[in-house]
């Protein structure tokens, strides 16, 4: 392997990690997928590597196939997961550091464009969870990373036309689920109203910012105490949240930016540990007013490593 080829291979790691994370929704799983791709690269003989015209394309193909296999088995594993499964939240300040800059983070549909940070938002990753493994891989490769359908076809084992159809289906689903989305500024205003109502213990004010059909999901992964099933309905969710605050009065809550906008990290009063991250999904209701449609609380310690004071490196 030439020095130039070795440099190219190493430069691809952040991009591959960002690609795998968007496919899998878990930083640890993404790291495992990329590591496996690199192991396969290094297991090849020098003659085999010399015949690879584009190491970047080779690594993209192998990493994507690993993720496609992982997505298929993940559905089985999540049936055995303790409680609700949520994608891993990522602090906005770490997106570029961890994942680099994709060549083109821009949905092909101009009505559904996303920015770099939003492409790893909990809101979008939750939508991607509802896609089939093939749809998700095609969507991420084409609509986020601008990989041509001809190359994607080789990865997923479909024809280019079939991949176009998968992308169209995925894009339609994403657009439908993003209907009613609000600007970041409006999202953050609603979050601030939510925080004020929680801190004041005001049940009426908290219920007012929640959609009547709001759903709260908390992911403890069996490691920490969390609601095993979704909590539904504005009054039930409001009482649930205020009940937690009443039981844990010493919990410190702080705002931090994510791809969704302002999120809330919380932990014990010492501030040494982040015990959870709460994200809100704000949408316009039928009358056009912004309300909280979803409350996502990540509490699984394995999904909070990026938030801890002693943060691990991306290497």
mmCIF file of C-alpha atoms in Angstrom:
data_model
loop_
_atom_site.group_PDB
_atom_site.id
_atom_site.type_symbol
_atom_site.label_atom_id
_atom_site.label_comp_id
_atom_site.label_asym_id
_atom_site.label_seq_id
_atom_site.Cartn_x
_atom_site.Cartn_y
_atom_site.Cartn_z
ATOM 1 C CA UNK A 1 0.000 0.000 0.000
ATOM 2 C CA UNK A 2 1.392 3.372 -1.032
ATOM 3 C CA UNK A 3 1.725 6.249 1.409
ATOM 4 C CA UNK A 4 -0.852 8.237 -0.556
ATOM 5 C CA UNK A 5 -3.310 5.358 -0.396
ATOM 6 C CA UNK A 6 -2.714 4.928 3.344
ATOM 7 C CA UNK A 7 -3.393 8.646 3.909
ATOM 8 C CA UNK A 8 -6.595 8.457 1.888
ATOM 9 C CA UNK A 9 -7.783 5.467 3.889
ATOM 10 C CA UNK A 10 -7.234 7.235 7.227
ATOM 11 C CA UNK A 11 -8.888 10.460 6.053
ATOM 12 C CA UNK A 12 -12.096 8.539 5.350
ATOM 13 C CA UNK A 13 -12.676 7.475 8.958
ATOM 14 C CA UNK A 14 -14.753 10.481 10.152
ATOM 15 C CA UNK A 15 -16.938 10.398 7.023
ATOM 16 C CA UNK A 16 -17.505 6.654 7.388
ATOM 17 C CA UNK A 17 -18.335 7.095 11.067
ATOM 18 C CA UNK A 18 -20.884 9.791 10.242
ATOM 19 C CA UNK A 19 -22.406 7.621 7.543
ATOM 20 C CA UNK A 20 -22.631 4.571 9.821
ATOM 21 C CA UNK A 21 -24.096 6.618 12.681
ATOM 22 C CA UNK A 22 -26.883 7.946 10.475
ATOM 23 C CA UNK A 23 -27.622 4.384 9.392
ATOM 24 C CA UNK A 24 -27.498 2.793 12.845
ATOM 25 C CA UNK A 25 -28.395 5.572 15.298
ATOM 26 C CA UNK A 26 -25.748 4.432 17.786
ATOM 27 C CA UNK A 27 -22.220 5.803 18.077
ATOM 28 C CA UNK A 28 -20.820 2.549 19.491
ATOM 29 C CA UNK A 29 -22.438 0.500 16.722
ATOM 30 C CA UNK A 30 -21.121 2.944 14.123
ATOM 31 C CA UNK A 31 -17.600 2.662 15.534
ATOM 32 C CA UNK A 32 -17.852 -1.140 15.419
ATOM 33 C CA UNK A 33 -19.009 -1.073 11.796
ATOM 34 C CA UNK A 34 -16.204 1.229 10.694
ATOM 35 C CA UNK A 35 -13.619 -0.751 12.643
ATOM 36 C CA UNK A 36 -14.783 -3.947 10.955
ATOM 37 C CA UNK A 37 -14.462 -2.284 7.543
ATOM 38 C CA UNK A 38 -10.892 -1.234 8.338
ATOM 39 C CA UNK A 39 -10.039 -4.730 9.557
ATOM 40 C CA UNK A 40 -11.229 -6.127 6.247
ATOM 41 C CA UNK A 41 -9.148 -3.540 4.406
ATOM 42 C CA UNK A 42 -5.970 -4.447 6.277
ATOM 43 C CA UNK A 43 -6.582 -8.192 5.943
ATOM 44 C CA UNK A 44 -6.194 -7.890 2.188
ATOM 45 C CA UNK A 45 -2.864 -8.511 0.565
ATOM 46 C CA UNK A 46 -0.865 -5.691 -1.000
ATOM 47 C CA UNK A 47 -1.733 -6.886 -4.502
ATOM 48 C CA UNK A 48 -5.457 -6.824 -3.702
ATOM 49 C CA UNK A 49 -5.263 -3.298 -2.306
ATOM 50 C CA UNK A 50 -3.293 -2.070 -5.312
ATOM 51 C CA UNK A 51 -6.134 -3.186 -7.570
ATOM 52 C CA UNK A 52 -8.617 -0.980 -5.681
ATOM 53 C CA UNK A 53 -8.906 2.205 -7.708
ATOM 54 C CA UNK A 54 -10.738 4.148 -4.983
ATOM 55 C CA UNK A 55 -10.162 3.132 -1.346
ATOM 56 C CA UNK A 56 -12.874 5.613 -0.305
ATOM 57 C CA UNK A 57 -15.473 3.930 -2.505
ATOM 58 C CA UNK A 58 -14.346 0.484 -1.313
ATOM 59 C CA UNK A 59 -14.630 1.485 2.344
ATOM 60 C CA UNK A 60 -18.015 3.108 1.724
ATOM 61 C CA UNK A 61 -19.303 -0.066 0.098
ATOM 62 C CA UNK A 62 -17.999 -2.382 2.819
ATOM 63 C CA UNK A 63 -19.135 -0.167 5.709
ATOM 64 C CA UNK A 64 -22.600 0.186 4.178
ATOM 65 C CA UNK A 65 -22.949 -3.558 3.741
ATOM 66 C CA UNK A 66 -21.943 -4.101 7.356
ATOM 67 C CA UNK A 67 -24.544 -1.540 8.439
ATOM 68 C CA UNK A 68 -27.193 -3.148 6.228
ATOM 69 C CA UNK A 69 -26.559 -6.503 7.906
ATOM 70 C CA UNK A 70 -26.559 -4.827 11.321
ATOM 71 C CA UNK A 71 -29.905 -3.139 10.642
ATOM 72 C CA UNK A 72 -31.441 -6.496 9.784
ATOM 73 C CA UNK A 73 -30.258 -8.127 12.999
ATOM 74 C CA UNK A 74 -30.944 -5.001 15.079
ATOM 75 C CA UNK A 75 -34.680 -5.376 14.570
ATOM 76 C CA UNK A 76 -34.519 -8.793 16.192
ATOM 77 C CA UNK A 77 -32.335 -7.542 19.069
ATOM 78 C CA UNK A 78 -34.608 -4.575 19.759
ATOM 79 C CA UNK A 79 -37.518 -6.910 20.315
ATOM 80 C CA UNK A 80 -35.508 -8.117 23.315
ATOM 81 C CA UNK A 81 -34.359 -4.621 24.353
ATOM 82 C CA UNK A 82 -35.451 -3.584 27.835
ATOM 83 C CA UNK A 83 -37.955 -0.771 27.393
ATOM 84 C CA UNK A 84 -38.007 1.736 24.553
ATOM 85 C CA UNK A 85 -35.079 2.092 22.122
ATOM 86 C CA UNK A 86 -34.093 5.617 21.064
ATOM 87 C CA UNK A 87 -31.321 6.854 18.767
ATOM 88 C CA UNK A 88 -28.290 8.268 20.528
ATOM 89 C CA UNK A 89 -28.344 12.079 20.961
ATOM 90 C CA UNK A 90 -25.287 14.026 19.798
ATOM 91 C CA UNK A 91 -24.189 17.451 21.106
ATOM 92 C CA UNK A 92 -24.159 19.860 18.165
ATOM 93 C CA UNK A 93 -20.712 21.119 19.066
ATOM 94 C CA UNK A 94 -19.252 17.684 18.400
ATOM 95 C CA UNK A 95 -20.855 16.808 15.047
ATOM 96 C CA UNK A 96 -18.037 18.082 12.821
ATOM 97 C CA UNK A 97 -15.377 16.797 15.231
ATOM 98 C CA UNK A 98 -16.777 13.277 15.244
ATOM 99 C CA UNK A 99 -18.152 12.861 11.764
ATOM 100 C CA UNK A 100 -16.316 15.354 9.592
ATOM 101 C CA UNK A 101 -18.099 17.195 6.805
ATOM 102 C CA UNK A 102 -20.078 15.079 4.324
ATOM 103 C CA UNK A 103 -19.619 16.110 0.724
ATOM 104 C CA UNK A 104 -23.291 17.043 0.509
ATOM 105 C CA UNK A 105 -25.678 17.062 3.437
ATOM 106 C CA UNK A 106 -28.736 18.052 1.440
ATOM 107 C CA UNK A 107 -31.912 16.120 0.771
ATOM 108 C CA UNK A 108 -32.600 15.640 -2.921
ATOM 109 C CA UNK A 109 -36.164 16.856 -2.337
ATOM 110 C CA UNK A 110 -35.929 20.676 -1.947
ATOM 111 C CA UNK A 111 -38.991 20.595 0.336
ATOM 112 C CA UNK A 112 -37.128 18.449 2.831
ATOM 113 C CA UNK A 113 -33.656 19.902 3.047
ATOM 114 C CA UNK A 114 -31.583 19.322 6.132
ATOM 115 C CA UNK A 115 -28.419 20.872 7.437
ATOM 116 C CA UNK A 116 -25.340 19.036 8.714
ATOM 117 C CA UNK A 117 -26.382 19.146 12.373
ATOM 118 C CA UNK A 118 -30.003 18.258 11.680
ATOM 119 C CA UNK A 119 -28.951 15.168 9.754
ATOM 120 C CA UNK A 120 -27.950 13.591 13.095
ATOM 121 C CA UNK A 121 -30.917 14.992 15.021
ATOM 122 C CA UNK A 122 -33.049 12.712 17.134
ATOM 123 C CA UNK A 123 -36.122 13.778 15.159
ATOM 124 C CA UNK A 124 -34.672 12.629 11.833
ATOM 125 C CA UNK A 125 -33.074 9.481 13.257
ATOM 126 C CA UNK A 126 -36.414 8.452 14.778
ATOM 127 C CA UNK A 127 -37.984 8.770 11.329
ATOM 128 C CA UNK A 128 -35.171 6.731 9.774
ATOM 129 C CA UNK A 129 -35.841 4.001 12.351
ATOM 130 C CA UNK A 130 -39.225 3.450 10.705
ATOM 131 C CA UNK A 131 -37.694 2.742 7.280
ATOM 132 C CA UNK A 132 -36.709 -0.686 6.034
ATOM 133 C CA UNK A 133 -32.963 -1.432 6.268
ATOM 134 C CA UNK A 134 -32.553 -1.051 2.493
ATOM 135 C CA UNK A 135 -34.518 2.224 2.424
ATOM 136 C CA UNK A 136 -32.435 3.651 5.239
ATOM 137 C CA UNK A 137 -29.100 2.726 3.675
ATOM 138 C CA UNK A 138 -30.133 4.074 0.272
ATOM 139 C CA UNK A 139 -31.486 7.280 1.810
ATOM 140 C CA UNK A 140 -28.345 7.983 3.809
ATOM 141 C CA UNK A 141 -25.994 7.162 0.953
ATOM 142 C CA UNK A 142 -27.809 9.120 -1.729
ATOM 143 C CA UNK A 143 -29.715 11.913 -0.005
ATOM 144 C CA UNK A 144 -27.107 12.708 2.632
ATOM 145 C CA UNK A 145 -23.808 11.628 1.101
ATOM 146 C CA UNK A 146 -24.624 12.045 -2.600
ATOM 147 C CA UNK A 147 -23.477 8.545 -3.576
ATOM 148 C CA UNK A 148 -24.693 7.741 -7.146
ATOM 149 C CA UNK A 149 -27.396 5.112 -7.529
ATOM 150 C CA UNK A 150 -25.103 2.994 -9.671
ATOM 151 C CA UNK A 151 -22.718 2.564 -6.727
ATOM 152 C CA UNK A 152 -25.557 2.106 -4.237
ATOM 153 C CA UNK A 153 -26.997 -0.694 -6.374
ATOM 154 C CA UNK A 154 -23.831 -2.711 -5.885
ATOM 155 C CA UNK A 155 -23.999 -2.157 -2.123
ATOM 156 C CA UNK A 156 -27.615 -3.192 -1.511
ATOM 157 C CA UNK A 157 -27.843 -5.810 -4.258
ATOM 158 C CA UNK A 158 -30.587 -4.029 -6.215
ATOM 159 C CA UNK A 159 -30.754 -2.418 -9.635
ATOM 160 C CA UNK A 160 -30.185 1.359 -9.917
ATOM 161 C CA UNK A 161 -33.885 1.805 -10.762
ATOM 162 C CA UNK A 162 -34.882 -0.179 -7.689
ATOM 163 C CA UNK A 163 -32.595 2.023 -5.587
ATOM 164 C CA UNK A 164 -34.237 5.128 -7.007
ATOM 165 C CA UNK A 165 -37.605 3.728 -5.978
ATOM 166 C CA UNK A 166 -36.296 2.988 -2.485
ATOM 167 C CA UNK A 167 -34.966 6.542 -2.205
ATOM 168 C CA UNK A 168 -38.287 7.970 -3.404
ATOM 169 C CA UNK A 169 -40.208 5.897 -0.871
ATOM 170 C CA UNK A 170 -37.856 6.861 1.954
ATOM 171 C CA UNK A 171 -37.933 10.530 0.963
ATOM 172 C CA UNK A 172 -41.728 10.542 0.881
ATOM 173 C CA UNK A 173 -41.862 8.990 4.325
ATOM 174 C CA UNK A 174 -39.367 11.489 5.723
ATOM 175 C CA UNK A 175 -41.261 14.393 4.181
ATOM 176 C CA UNK A 176 -44.571 13.175 5.631
ATOM 177 C CA UNK A 177 -43.090 12.776 9.081
ATOM 178 C CA UNK A 178 -41.442 16.207 8.849
ATOM 179 C CA UNK A 179 -44.738 17.884 7.958
ATOM 180 C CA UNK A 180 -45.579 20.601 10.444
ATOM 181 C CA UNK A 181 -41.970 21.021 11.546
ATOM 182 C CA UNK A 182 -41.081 24.419 12.963
ATOM 183 C CA UNK A 183 -38.013 26.608 12.733
ATOM 184 C CA UNK A 184 -35.216 26.204 15.252
ATOM 185 C CA UNK A 185 -36.144 29.566 16.767
ATOM 186 C CA UNK A 186 -39.742 28.479 17.372
ATOM 187 C CA UNK A 187 -38.559 25.105 18.684
ATOM 188 C CA UNK A 188 -36.302 26.820 21.203
ATOM 189 C CA UNK A 189 -39.074 29.182 22.340
ATOM 190 C CA UNK A 190 -41.316 26.218 23.072
ATOM 191 C CA UNK A 191 -38.471 24.478 24.926
ATOM 192 C CA UNK A 192 -38.004 27.554 27.100
ATOM 193 C CA UNK A 193 -41.732 27.604 27.893
ATOM 194 C CA UNK A 194 -41.526 23.897 28.703
ATOM 195 C CA UNK A 195 -38.607 24.476 31.096
ATOM 196 C CA UNK A 196 -40.370 27.374 32.820
ATOM 197 C CA UNK A 197 -43.508 25.289 33.358
ATOM 198 C CA UNK A 198 -41.510 22.353 34.726
ATOM 199 C CA UNK A 199 -39.458 24.505 37.071
ATOM 200 C CA UNK A 200 -42.573 26.254 38.317
ATOM 201 C CA UNK A 201 -44.404 22.973 38.839
ATOM 202 C CA UNK A 202 -47.229 24.468 36.776
ATOM 203 C CA UNK A 203 -49.345 21.574 35.521
ATOM 204 C CA UNK A 204 -51.665 23.795 33.478
ATOM 205 C CA UNK A 205 -48.820 25.656 31.767
ATOM 206 C CA UNK A 206 -46.972 22.434 31.018
ATOM 207 C CA UNK A 207 -50.078 20.759 29.620
ATOM 208 C CA UNK A 208 -50.666 23.816 27.421
ATOM 209 C CA UNK A 209 -47.356 23.392 25.535
ATOM 210 C CA UNK A 210 -47.956 19.679 24.970
ATOM 211 C CA UNK A 211 -49.932 18.317 22.052
ATOM 212 C CA UNK A 212 -53.027 16.415 23.279
ATOM 213 C CA UNK A 213 -51.596 13.278 21.647
ATOM 214 C CA UNK A 214 -48.007 13.824 22.873
ATOM 215 C CA UNK A 215 -45.924 10.706 23.468
ATOM 216 C CA UNK A 216 -43.028 10.394 25.921
ATOM 217 C CA UNK A 217 -40.433 7.654 25.412
ATOM 218 C CA UNK A 218 -37.500 7.064 27.740
ATOM 219 C CA UNK A 219 -34.568 4.768 26.990
ATOM 220 C CA UNK A 220 -32.793 3.296 29.994
ATOM 221 C CA UNK A 221 -31.694 0.122 28.243
ATOM 222 C CA UNK A 222 -32.242 -1.868 31.431
ATOM 223 C CA UNK A 223 -29.273 -0.106 33.048
ATOM 224 C CA UNK A 224 -31.216 2.630 34.849
ATOM 225 C CA UNK A 225 -34.809 3.120 35.917
ATOM 226 C CA UNK A 226 -36.939 4.423 33.042
ATOM 227 C CA UNK A 227 -40.503 4.064 31.829
ATOM 228 C CA UNK A 228 -40.695 0.694 30.061
ATOM 229 C CA UNK A 229 -43.604 1.790 27.866
ATOM 230 C CA UNK A 230 -44.500 5.107 26.219
ATOM 231 C CA UNK A 231 -46.464 7.633 28.245
ATOM 232 C CA UNK A 232 -49.232 9.140 26.106
ATOM 233 C CA UNK A 233 -51.501 12.155 26.412
ATOM 234 C CA UNK A 234 -50.764 15.702 27.567
ATOM 235 C CA UNK A 235 -52.017 15.294 31.125
ATOM 236 C CA UNK A 236 -50.277 11.964 31.681
ATOM 237 C CA UNK A 237 -46.972 13.235 30.284
ATOM 238 C CA UNK A 238 -47.157 16.460 32.310
ATOM 239 C CA UNK A 239 -47.840 14.584 35.531
ATOM 240 C CA UNK A 240 -45.051 12.125 34.754
ATOM 241 C CA UNK A 241 -42.491 14.885 34.234
ATOM 242 C CA UNK A 242 -43.515 16.920 37.275
ATOM 243 C CA UNK A 243 -43.507 13.747 39.348
ATOM 244 C CA UNK A 244 -39.903 13.056 38.376
ATOM 245 C CA UNK A 245 -38.867 16.599 39.286
ATOM 246 C CA UNK A 246 -40.602 16.353 42.643
ATOM 247 C CA UNK A 247 -38.805 13.080 43.433
ATOM 248 C CA UNK A 248 -35.415 14.401 42.306
ATOM 249 C CA UNK A 249 -35.270 18.035 43.465
ATOM 250 C CA UNK A 250 -31.465 18.182 43.398
ATOM 251 C CA UNK A 251 -31.210 17.330 39.708
ATOM 252 C CA UNK A 252 -29.379 19.994 37.713
ATOM 253 C CA UNK A 253 -30.792 20.746 34.251
ATOM 254 C CA UNK A 254 -28.838 22.633 31.595
ATOM 255 C CA UNK A 255 -29.503 23.541 27.981
ATOM 256 C CA UNK A 256 -27.241 22.297 25.208
ATOM 257 C CA UNK A 257 -27.618 22.558 21.452
ATOM 258 C CA UNK A 258 -28.280 19.502 19.316
ATOM 259 C CA UNK A 259 -29.421 19.019 15.745
ATOM 260 C CA UNK A 260 -32.975 19.349 17.048
ATOM 261 C CA UNK A 261 -32.264 22.728 18.642
ATOM 262 C CA UNK A 262 -32.066 23.208 22.401
ATOM 263 C CA UNK A 263 -32.007 19.945 24.355
ATOM 264 C CA UNK A 264 -31.829 19.491 28.104
ATOM 265 C CA UNK A 265 -29.096 17.490 29.786
ATOM 266 C CA UNK A 266 -29.579 16.605 33.415
ATOM 267 C CA UNK A 267 -27.719 14.944 36.225
ATOM 268 C CA UNK A 268 -26.890 15.055 39.930
ATOM 269 C CA UNK A 269 -26.081 18.364 41.568
ATOM 270 C CA UNK A 270 -22.339 17.744 41.449
ATOM 271 C CA UNK A 271 -22.375 18.121 37.670
ATOM 272 C CA UNK A 272 -19.820 15.319 37.324
ATOM 273 C CA UNK A 273 -22.155 13.056 35.380
ATOM 274 C CA UNK A 274 -24.842 13.517 32.744
ATOM 275 C CA UNK A 275 -27.642 11.134 33.695
ATOM 276 C CA UNK A 276 -29.840 11.830 30.713
ATOM 277 C CA UNK A 277 -30.651 14.010 27.726
ATOM 278 C CA UNK A 278 -34.189 15.178 27.015
ATOM 279 C CA UNK A 279 -35.107 16.161 23.464
ATOM 280 C CA UNK A 280 -38.406 17.677 22.396
ATOM 281 C CA UNK A 281 -40.039 17.295 18.995
ATOM 282 C CA UNK A 282 -42.028 20.453 18.284
ATOM 283 C CA UNK A 283 -44.597 20.548 15.480
ATOM 284 C CA UNK A 284 -47.453 22.774 14.409
ATOM 285 C CA UNK A 285 -50.849 21.386 15.312
ATOM 286 C CA UNK A 286 -53.928 21.627 13.098
ATOM 287 C CA UNK A 287 -54.507 25.227 14.143
ATOM 288 C CA UNK A 288 -50.931 26.161 13.232
ATOM 289 C CA UNK A 289 -49.747 26.646 16.831
ATOM 290 C CA UNK A 290 -46.479 24.963 17.886
ATOM 291 C CA UNK A 291 -46.840 22.154 20.400
ATOM 292 C CA UNK A 292 -44.609 19.395 21.720
ATOM 293 C CA UNK A 293 -45.503 16.196 19.863
ATOM 294 C CA UNK A 294 -42.802 13.946 21.325
ATOM 295 C CA UNK A 295 -40.602 13.859 24.405
ATOM 296 C CA UNK A 296 -37.491 11.676 24.038
ATOM 297 C CA UNK A 297 -35.366 10.944 27.104
ATOM 298 C CA UNK A 298 -32.070 9.096 26.583
ATOM 299 C CA UNK A 299 -30.849 7.622 29.872
ATOM 300 C CA UNK A 300 -28.986 4.503 28.774
ATOM 301 C CA UNK A 301 -25.405 5.192 29.976
ATOM 302 C CA UNK A 302 -24.038 3.565 26.824
ATOM 303 C CA UNK A 303 -25.730 6.312 24.792
ATOM 304 C CA UNK A 304 -24.425 9.193 26.908
ATOM 305 C CA UNK A 305 -20.664 8.775 26.562
ATOM 306 C CA UNK A 306 -20.429 11.799 24.244
ATOM 307 C CA UNK A 307 -22.020 13.973 26.935
ATOM 308 C CA UNK A 308 -19.816 13.127 29.895
ATOM 309 C CA UNK A 309 -17.184 15.626 31.153
ATOM 310 C CA UNK A 310 -14.340 13.225 30.256
ATOM 311 C CA UNK A 311 -15.364 12.729 26.681
ATOM 312 C CA UNK A 312 -13.802 9.932 24.628
ATOM 313 C CA UNK A 313 -11.915 10.668 21.487
ATOM 314 C CA UNK A 314 -13.353 9.760 18.101
ATOM 315 C CA UNK A 315 -10.259 7.736 17.195
#
